[in-house]
XYZ file of C-alpha atoms in Angstrom:
620
model
C -12.195 10.563 21.363
C -15.351 10.967 19.278
C -15.944 8.852 16.158
C -18.811 9.622 13.758
C -19.595 7.382 10.796
C -22.122 5.298 8.958
C -20.294 2.088 8.035
C -17.917 -0.531 9.379
C -14.921 1.829 9.462
C -16.454 3.782 12.360
C -16.811 0.643 14.492
C -13.334 -0.541 13.600
C -11.861 2.836 14.464
C -13.614 2.982 17.830
C -12.329 -0.486 18.718
C -8.817 0.468 17.613
C -8.776 3.568 19.810
C -10.059 1.669 22.804
C -8.235 -1.634 22.404
C -4.808 -0.405 21.211
C -4.469 3.122 22.589
C -6.670 2.729 25.694
C -8.700 5.881 24.954
C -12.225 6.730 26.086
C -14.380 6.663 22.942
C -17.821 7.927 21.993
C -19.184 6.323 18.815
C -21.935 8.169 16.941
C -23.782 6.200 14.238
C -27.117 6.639 12.416
C -30.049 4.669 13.734
C -30.579 3.022 10.339
C -26.998 1.760 10.343
C -27.511 0.266 13.798
C -30.603 -1.597 12.738
C -29.525 -2.757 9.284
C -25.935 -3.736 10.088
C -24.969 -4.081 13.740
C -21.439 -3.202 14.772
C -18.899 -5.628 13.366
C -17.177 -8.218 15.489
C -13.983 -6.654 16.771
C -11.110 -9.113 16.687
C -7.953 -8.687 18.646
C -4.999 -6.743 17.359
C -2.781 -8.596 19.830
C -2.062 -12.272 20.280
C -4.221 -12.495 23.412
C -7.327 -10.685 22.058
C -7.581 -7.311 23.739
C -11.194 -6.928 22.733
C -13.433 -9.824 21.654
C -16.672 -8.074 20.774
C -18.276 -4.641 20.927
C -21.739 -5.160 22.390
C -24.340 -2.590 21.513
C -27.881 -1.994 22.646
C -30.557 0.440 21.675
C -29.287 3.779 22.869
C -30.907 7.064 22.636
C -29.258 9.915 20.707
C -31.833 10.416 17.961
C -33.218 13.437 16.234
C -36.715 14.513 17.128
C -37.441 16.208 13.824
C -36.763 19.738 15.078
C -33.031 19.640 15.330
C -33.065 18.899 19.071
C -31.407 15.853 20.527
C -33.086 13.496 22.974
C -31.546 11.465 25.781
C -28.241 9.662 25.447
C -27.269 6.149 26.327
C -24.003 4.246 26.643
C -22.799 0.675 26.334
C -19.480 -0.884 27.139
C -17.296 -3.537 25.573
C -17.178 -6.990 27.089
C -14.291 -7.171 29.527
C -13.875 -3.389 29.700
C -14.830 -1.110 32.604
C -17.767 1.281 32.203
C -16.969 4.159 29.904
C -15.016 2.040 27.417
C -16.974 2.647 24.204
C -20.076 4.809 24.458
C -22.560 4.280 21.633
C -24.895 7.075 20.503
C -27.308 7.425 17.620
C -27.796 10.489 15.436
C -29.237 10.759 11.948
C -26.647 13.392 10.949
C -23.650 15.012 12.651
C -25.473 18.259 13.374
C -24.264 20.850 15.868
C -26.612 19.502 18.524
C -25.454 15.923 17.946
C -21.782 16.886 18.111
C -22.345 18.864 21.291
C -24.164 15.943 22.907
C -21.273 13.652 21.949
C -18.924 15.893 23.924
C -16.953 17.434 21.065
C -16.385 20.601 23.102
C -14.404 18.552 25.660
C -12.877 15.965 23.329
C -9.261 15.668 22.270
C -10.011 14.423 18.736
C -12.910 13.855 16.361
C -13.026 11.446 13.418
C -15.608 11.998 10.676
C -15.690 8.868 8.546
C -19.039 9.109 6.777
C -19.153 7.771 3.246
C -20.194 11.213 1.938
C -17.520 13.899 1.547
C -19.970 16.781 1.941
C -21.277 15.424 5.257
C -17.744 15.141 6.639
C -16.762 18.652 5.536
C -19.904 20.242 6.962
C -19.452 18.481 10.288
C -15.749 19.406 10.409
C -16.524 23.104 9.984
C -19.080 22.902 12.790
C -16.743 20.980 15.094
C -13.887 23.417 14.517
C -16.176 26.257 15.629
C -17.287 24.342 18.737
C -13.731 23.419 19.758
C -10.834 25.228 18.042
C -8.276 22.998 19.796
C -9.827 19.767 18.516
C -7.774 17.369 16.391
C -9.813 16.546 13.306
C -9.543 13.465 11.090
C -11.667 13.440 7.935
C -12.376 10.713 5.436
C -12.436 12.239 1.934
C -12.130 10.588 -1.457
C -11.210 13.828 -3.241
C -7.551 14.218 -2.302
C -7.088 17.618 -3.941
C -10.075 19.008 -2.084
C -8.727 17.394 1.073
C -5.494 19.398 0.878
C -7.435 22.654 0.738
C -9.703 21.570 3.601
C -6.674 20.766 5.778
C -5.201 24.226 5.228
C -8.547 25.949 5.810
C -9.353 24.168 9.082
C -5.800 24.522 10.420
C -5.905 28.262 9.772
C -9.324 28.478 11.391
C -7.981 26.717 14.482
C -5.119 29.205 14.832
C -7.355 32.248 14.426
C -10.148 30.975 16.682
C -7.826 29.986 19.505
C -5.751 33.152 19.364
C -2.544 31.079 19.227
C 0.660 31.923 17.390
C 0.660 32.041 13.647
C 2.647 28.822 13.345
C 0.144 26.906 15.460
C 2.633 25.935 18.168
C 1.509 25.467 21.736
C -1.399 23.137 20.950
C -2.143 20.225 18.651
C -5.259 21.096 16.660
C -4.158 19.438 13.458
C -6.496 18.494 10.635
C -5.740 15.282 8.772
C -7.578 14.153 5.644
C -7.313 10.440 4.847
C -8.833 7.994 2.399
C -9.532 4.420 3.390
C -8.407 3.327 -0.069
C -5.046 5.080 0.260
C -4.385 3.774 3.754
C -5.418 0.183 2.992
C -3.405 -0.110 -0.238
C 0.052 -0.520 1.411
C -1.235 -3.234 3.730
C -2.904 -5.104 0.847
C 0.299 -4.890 -1.189
C 2.358 -6.131 1.756
C -0.081 -8.984 2.354
C 0.315 -10.142 -1.236
C 4.117 -10.011 -0.959
C 4.826 -11.259 2.546
C 1.541 -12.565 3.940
C 1.169 -9.899 6.644
C -0.892 -6.722 6.844
C 0.802 -5.358 9.991
C 2.935 -2.870 8.160
C 4.075 0.699 8.615
C 4.518 3.056 5.676
C 7.057 5.853 6.102
C 9.653 7.522 3.947
C 8.483 5.609 0.876
C 9.196 2.276 2.596
C 6.977 -0.515 3.868
C 8.083 -1.863 7.239
C 6.793 -4.872 9.134
C 7.284 -6.343 12.583
C 8.467 -9.956 12.333
C 8.360 -12.418 15.223
C 11.456 -14.600 15.348
C 11.866 -17.757 17.457
C 14.450 -17.925 20.245
C 17.982 -18.133 18.906
C 19.664 -19.416 22.080
C 21.484 -17.650 24.865
C 24.173 -15.271 23.781
C 22.992 -15.186 20.168
C 21.492 -12.049 18.660
C 18.109 -11.963 16.994
C 19.614 -11.697 13.521
C 19.645 -8.910 10.959
C 16.960 -6.268 10.950
C 16.443 -2.548 11.247
C 15.906 -2.796 15.008
C 14.866 -5.209 17.749
C 11.533 -3.962 19.032
C 10.678 -6.402 21.806
C 11.436 -9.612 23.645
C 8.288 -11.716 23.927
C 7.168 -13.494 27.073
C 8.700 -16.846 27.879
C 6.412 -19.847 27.436
C 6.292 -23.166 29.225
C 5.990 -26.627 27.708
C 2.228 -26.132 27.238
C 2.791 -22.879 25.346
C 1.486 -20.685 28.182
C 3.152 -17.307 28.623
C 4.527 -16.248 31.981
C 3.346 -13.212 33.916
C 6.454 -11.193 33.157
C 5.084 -9.869 29.895
C 7.046 -8.642 26.879
C 10.091 -6.389 27.204
C 9.596 -3.475 24.818
C 12.603 -1.733 23.249
C 15.266 -3.786 25.055
C 18.919 -2.764 25.089
C 21.728 -4.824 23.560
C 22.504 -6.618 26.814
C 18.889 -7.698 27.276
C 18.773 -9.016 23.712
C 21.970 -11.029 24.219
C 20.798 -12.485 27.520
C 17.268 -13.243 26.347
C 18.170 -16.338 24.372
C 15.117 -18.237 25.581
C 12.649 -15.575 24.440
C 11.336 -14.873 20.957
C 12.015 -11.444 19.513
C 10.089 -8.946 17.415
C 12.316 -7.341 14.769
C 11.558 -4.449 12.419
C 12.184 -5.344 8.784
C 11.636 -3.753 5.403
C 9.029 -5.371 3.160
C 10.784 -6.574 0.018
C 9.816 -8.492 -3.104
C 11.919 -11.467 -4.158
C 10.378 -12.015 -7.587
C 11.342 -10.528 -10.938
C 11.158 -6.751 -11.111
C 9.799 -4.578 -13.851
C 12.269 -3.436 -16.510
C 13.469 0.079 -15.829
C 13.022 1.128 -19.452
C 16.566 2.495 -19.731
C 17.800 0.056 -22.390
C 19.060 0.904 -25.838
C 16.537 2.960 -27.813
C 13.445 2.327 -25.642
C 11.344 4.244 -28.167
C 12.148 1.570 -30.766
C 10.971 -1.176 -28.435
C 7.735 0.708 -27.757
C 6.959 1.081 -31.480
C 7.559 -2.474 -32.679
C 6.719 -5.835 -31.170
C 9.421 -8.304 -30.251
C 8.614 -10.607 -33.193
C 8.807 -7.745 -35.681
C 12.083 -6.552 -34.202
C 13.583 -10.004 -34.691
C 12.293 -10.064 -38.284
C 13.915 -6.704 -39.038
C 17.142 -7.839 -37.431
C 17.139 -10.981 -39.581
C 16.627 -8.986 -42.762
C 19.489 -6.643 -41.890
C 21.750 -9.624 -41.280
C 20.723 -11.118 -44.614
C 21.560 -7.882 -46.492
C 24.963 -7.646 -44.795
C 25.731 -11.292 -45.654
C 24.815 -10.747 -49.329
C 26.969 -7.617 -49.505
C 29.972 -9.429 -48.018
C 29.465 -12.336 -50.416
C 29.327 -9.952 -53.401
C 32.521 -8.290 -52.232
C 34.327 -11.609 -51.957
C 33.069 -12.961 -55.301
C 33.661 -9.889 -57.470
C 36.487 -8.205 -55.545
C 34.910 -4.749 -55.849
C 35.031 -2.132 -53.102
C 32.926 -3.115 -50.020
C 30.852 0.070 -50.196
C 30.083 -0.540 -53.886
C 29.190 -4.150 -53.042
C 26.769 -2.970 -50.372
C 25.282 -0.416 -52.775
C 24.745 -2.974 -55.555
C 23.185 -5.367 -53.053
C 20.622 -2.733 -52.048
C 19.872 -2.005 -55.721
C 19.290 -5.695 -56.349
C 17.225 -5.930 -53.184
C 14.861 -3.173 -54.324
C 14.891 -4.443 -57.964
C 16.214 -1.180 -59.405
C 19.511 -2.505 -60.810
C 20.166 -3.834 -64.324
C 20.138 -7.616 -64.790
C 23.600 -9.143 -64.383
C 23.667 -10.429 -67.972
C 27.144 -11.291 -69.034
C 28.415 -11.198 -65.472
C 29.955 -14.095 -63.605
C 27.799 -16.924 -62.312
C 28.439 -15.884 -58.723
C 27.255 -12.359 -59.426
C 24.090 -13.639 -61.080
C 23.291 -16.006 -58.212
C 23.773 -13.240 -55.657
C 21.491 -10.943 -57.656
C 18.772 -13.572 -57.643
C 19.168 -14.099 -53.895
C 19.025 -10.330 -53.330
C 15.802 -10.108 -55.318
C 14.310 -12.937 -53.272
C 15.314 -11.170 -50.070
C 13.662 -8.035 -51.394
C 10.392 -9.918 -51.861
C 10.626 -11.162 -48.272
C 11.429 -7.683 -47.013
C 8.317 -6.096 -48.497
C 5.760 -7.627 -46.041
C 8.112 -6.973 -43.113
C 8.335 -3.278 -44.015
C 4.578 -3.104 -44.479
C 4.028 -4.707 -41.070
C 6.461 -2.255 -39.473
C 4.641 0.726 -40.957
C 1.219 -0.555 -39.911
C 2.399 -1.441 -36.412
C 4.062 1.942 -35.894
C 0.943 3.760 -37.071
C -1.168 1.527 -34.851
C 1.028 2.347 -31.867
C 0.539 6.067 -32.366
C -3.176 5.648 -33.027
C -3.858 3.385 -30.033
C -1.490 4.965 -27.532
C -4.268 4.773 -24.928
C -5.040 1.108 -25.585
C -4.559 -1.533 -22.919
C -1.529 -3.782 -23.019
C -1.779 -7.552 -23.062
C 0.242 -9.799 -20.743
C 3.549 -10.553 -22.481
C 4.616 -14.087 -23.245
C 6.820 -15.727 -20.665
C 5.621 -13.479 -17.843
C 6.012 -15.067 -14.414
C 6.413 -14.142 -10.747
C 3.887 -11.329 -11.090
C 0.862 -10.308 -9.024
C -2.601 -10.794 -10.518
C -4.882 -7.964 -9.366
C -8.644 -8.466 -9.709
C -10.643 -5.247 -9.790
C -9.657 -1.715 -10.766
C -12.120 0.237 -8.661
C -11.262 2.659 -5.895
C -9.264 0.122 -3.873
C -7.732 -1.711 -6.817
C -6.430 1.502 -8.363
C -4.600 2.479 -5.178
C -3.157 -1.033 -4.808
C -1.986 -0.988 -8.433
C -0.205 2.329 -7.916
C 1.485 1.032 -4.772
C 2.656 -2.194 -6.434
C 4.051 -0.255 -9.367
C 5.916 2.064 -6.975
C 7.564 -1.074 -5.561
C 8.599 -2.045 -9.127
C 6.517 -5.242 -9.013
C 5.085 -6.697 -12.248
C 1.283 -6.710 -12.215
C -1.447 -8.056 -14.484
C -4.918 -6.594 -13.870
C -8.275 -8.234 -14.549
C -11.336 -6.008 -14.871
C -14.837 -6.729 -16.183
C -16.002 -3.119 -16.563
C -14.495 -1.365 -19.628
C -15.320 1.982 -17.979
C -13.655 1.270 -14.620
C -11.881 4.223 -13.026
C -8.583 2.359 -12.767
C -8.173 1.660 -16.493
C -6.774 5.140 -17.096
C -4.155 4.517 -14.407
C -3.296 1.147 -15.971
C -2.807 2.804 -19.364
C -0.609 5.510 -17.876
C 1.531 2.972 -16.026
C 1.585 0.611 -19.051
C 0.282 -2.277 -16.975
C -1.195 -5.297 -18.831
C -4.948 -5.613 -18.403
C -7.279 -8.500 -19.226
C -10.842 -7.305 -19.838
C -13.366 -9.953 -18.926
C -15.443 -11.523 -16.197
C -13.094 -13.310 -13.834
C -15.748 -15.943 -13.187
C -15.620 -16.992 -16.843
C -13.252 -19.752 -17.853
C -10.064 -18.614 -19.546
C -9.847 -15.126 -18.034
C -7.428 -16.024 -15.249
C -5.437 -18.165 -17.667
C -5.012 -15.101 -19.881
C -3.565 -13.313 -16.838
C -0.940 -16.107 -16.523
C -2.293 -17.220 -13.141
C -0.376 -20.512 -13.362
C 2.940 -18.603 -13.227
C 1.891 -15.815 -10.823
C 3.434 -15.028 -7.446
C 0.165 -13.991 -5.784
C -3.496 -13.237 -6.442
C -5.137 -10.099 -5.034
C -8.947 -10.170 -5.334
C -10.226 -6.705 -4.372
C -13.461 -6.337 -6.315
C -16.512 -4.983 -4.506
C -18.356 -8.335 -4.699
C -17.473 -10.906 -2.046
C -18.758 -13.832 -4.093
C -16.696 -12.781 -7.128
C -13.548 -12.596 -5.025
C -14.238 -15.978 -3.459
C -14.997 -17.661 -6.777
C -11.824 -16.274 -8.335
C -9.725 -17.492 -5.410
C -11.255 -20.982 -5.500
C -10.656 -21.262 -9.233
C -7.086 -20.011 -8.871
C -6.435 -22.556 -6.122
C -7.707 -25.282 -8.445
C -5.084 -24.214 -10.983
C -2.301 -23.520 -8.461
C -2.875 -25.119 -5.013
C 0.209 -23.383 -3.574
C -0.663 -19.892 -4.847
C -0.594 -17.044 -2.304
C -4.071 -15.476 -2.291
C -5.460 -12.338 -0.651
C -9.171 -11.601 -0.947
C -11.183 -8.627 0.181
C -14.339 -9.612 2.082
C -16.702 -7.170 3.762
C -18.476 -9.413 6.248
C -16.326 -10.498 9.208
C -18.001 -13.824 9.916
C -17.921 -14.751 6.250
C -14.234 -13.786 6.024
C -13.369 -15.897 9.065
C -15.197 -18.942 7.703
C -13.537 -18.576 4.284
C -10.088 -18.155 5.807
C -10.388 -21.223 8.045
C -11.760 -23.403 5.260
C -9.092 -22.404 2.724
C -6.354 -22.813 5.304
C -7.626 -26.296 6.180
C -7.947 -27.306 2.529
C -4.546 -25.888 1.513
C -2.347 -25.842 4.633
C 0.865 -25.336 2.643
C -0.374 -22.186 0.900
C -0.735 -18.651 2.213
C -4.339 -17.437 2.486
C -5.422 -14.031 3.791
C -8.862 -12.409 3.893
C -8.823 -8.662 4.499
C -11.367 -5.927 5.135
C -10.562 -2.411 3.912
C -12.069 -0.872 7.035
C -9.962 -3.197 9.205
C -6.787 -2.169 7.355
C -7.599 1.554 7.312
C -8.607 1.876 10.970
C -5.013 1.956 12.369
C -4.069 4.923 10.167
C -7.171 6.863 11.204
C -6.537 6.030 14.857
C -2.936 7.171 14.614
C -4.022 10.470 13.093
C -6.459 11.002 15.966
C -3.603 10.559 18.439
C -1.695 13.341 16.701
C -0.209 14.119 13.339
C 3.201 12.867 14.429
C 1.918 9.312 15.023
C 2.801 7.086 12.048
C 1.306 3.838 13.282
C 1.323 1.165 15.965
C 2.374 -2.475 16.302
C 0.711 -4.617 18.989
C 3.044 -6.799 21.056
C 1.009 -9.262 23.115
C -1.053 -7.055 25.476
C 1.054 -3.958 24.917
C 1.620 -1.680 21.941
C 4.544 0.117 20.324
C 3.945 3.487 18.689
C 5.947 4.933 15.813
C 6.152 8.700 15.623
C 7.924 11.415 13.626
C 9.323 14.015 16.041
C 11.235 17.259 15.623
C 14.384 17.069 17.741
C 14.302 20.779 18.584
C 12.525 21.500 21.863
C 13.021 17.992 23.309
C 15.894 17.997 25.825
C 15.857 14.179 25.891
C 16.995 14.198 22.233
C 18.578 17.554 21.380
C 22.371 17.593 21.433
C 22.644 13.904 22.388
C 23.977 11.003 20.404
C 21.628 8.305 19.164
C 23.008 5.954 21.782
C 22.559 8.491 24.592
C 19.011 9.337 23.460
C 17.954 5.672 23.603
C 15.974 4.836 26.751
C 15.261 1.140 27.133
C 11.576 0.444 27.615
C 10.561 3.994 26.611
C 11.805 5.148 23.210
C 14.434 4.508 20.570
C 15.503 6.627 17.569
C 15.253 4.541 14.402
C 15.854 6.897 11.472
C 16.546 10.498 10.521
C 14.751 12.347 7.771
C 17.147 13.490 5.060
C 16.631 16.558 2.900
C 18.260 17.814 -0.270
C 18.239 16.289 -3.736
C 17.289 12.790 -2.503
C 14.895 13.148 0.444
C 14.176 10.047 2.455
C 14.985 8.316 5.726
C 18.446 7.239 6.872
C 17.999 3.974 8.824
C 21.662 3.212 9.462
C 22.290 5.921 12.040
C 25.419 5.191 14.129
C 25.132 5.413 17.886
C 27.676 8.265 17.803
C 25.562 10.535 15.582
C 24.647 13.754 17.427
C 20.994 14.760 16.996
C 20.668 18.361 15.816
C 17.735 20.675 16.646
C 16.815 20.844 12.959
C 16.618 17.049 12.630
C 13.336 15.210 12.251
C 13.542 11.619 13.447
C 11.362 8.513 13.413
C 11.290 6.720 16.735
C 9.594 3.741 18.334
C 8.123 4.341 21.776
C 5.767 2.948 24.342
C 2.622 4.924 25.137
C 4.058 6.082 28.431
C 7.435 6.897 26.890
C 5.943 8.928 24.059
C 3.721 10.805 26.511
C 6.781 11.720 28.561
C 8.773 12.722 25.487
C 5.991 14.938 24.127
C 5.072 16.412 27.519
C 1.775 14.537 27.922
C 2.561 12.605 31.065
C -0.452 14.022 32.794
C -2.736 12.392 30.280
C -1.280 8.920 30.679
C -3.402 6.449 32.578
C -1.907 3.993 34.993
C -1.784 0.407 33.826
C -1.548 1.215 30.108
């Protein structure tokens, strides 16, 4: 695997490929990036810390000013054998630099530079050097990314001389955005306190560790039991047996003394957004709630006066209603010579007409204002509670806002820049926005922070995020907070301090590069890889596989296709009017060649299923 980049995502991705998937990795970074910001501290993705730190030294792949490349050097990770992560330096991903990094012999290449043009240029060069190379590109322009995927996939087919459908080799091109891939994990962290999630079929899934339930007792409800964890002694030390991945029903029943890892769907327990399908939603959008109550009161008053006139005079009800409206609008003759009751009702109708005039004027002005300011930002409604306060509507905040709204979760945004890119999305989604500096007093109060479910601080300034979280904790000590911090050491110190100061509250500090790296790593392993969950020192992969062409799946029931310790079918992709994933597959369902299924598998099991056994390394 070759990773080329100029920021923290490249280092995170290299560590992910080495620590989780056990791949040989070459990391290519600019010399300036090495000197200004050394590689980030790589923290473990498993409970026992697979990789503590990536150690780098001055290594020699640098340009000499003429396009040639000088000598190369390599470093390894602490605790890893030689050849773990090989660090190289290159000012730009030129053809010479890519060749020196071994792209011609590599299985996959990730281009995660912060500049779209640099990634596209390098991808075109790499595709020419190795037509069978899997490419993963980091692009912010998603529409351009779709065209680039199609172009490079077609180039791979033509250059390799393979079939028109691209079968026979995996030279896929995948375009990702770190903002898009990090948004689901940030949303899940705000809801459930975990960022180890898997997004598939429009759902967010998480792996939950459950304590031992006792012998003969199942692990409880969930989509599937993924693993039985190692047994621990009285000092909390795990035995040498290791976890049992993808156990069968008998192993789960008999493993009462071992904790389990269960797959669950991420859900939100707070109040949901209204679906907007009530009576006359257009009426509610034109007039405020107070004005609607005023109009309703005036209508009730008119009806009461008409009924009273009908009872007093004994005239026809329709004529009574008509005379009441005439009196209300002061266009009827005075009731001179009429009964006292009729005169009193006429005076009351005239008074009601005077009260109705400002209400009608307010309705007209408010309706015109609604049409005129259709693009204006909404304010947080009164009585709002159980919502998520989102700080920052930049690149990351906009993606998180879209994801939260897709989950039907009420959100209030806070943004200091009136020209932020996410304001247009907030207007389109009709999300309340508070414009102001979050560090100023009163801004978070306007966002109803005292009644919020969680606070998500994802601005680009670490100090702003930290200050907002500290102020929110002063208002609500038990508030769930998630803050985006770039620097690892700073994030660790903040997390430990907040956890010590507020042990009963949920605190999470997240890095976008840390959250996006698993998705990029999965794409480098192949387009069918959806993600991975670490289980102690082992890892479970989730993949989308076509049943056709796999004799281990085709024509077999779900129960027969299950192989304990290797793979397990979890869901089947449904087509038709309501596409999605069916997670409640019975064991008697027969897998058809046209089916596309989502399965959990070990590395060795997936390699066997996909015909890659020869690539598997012993001990992984």
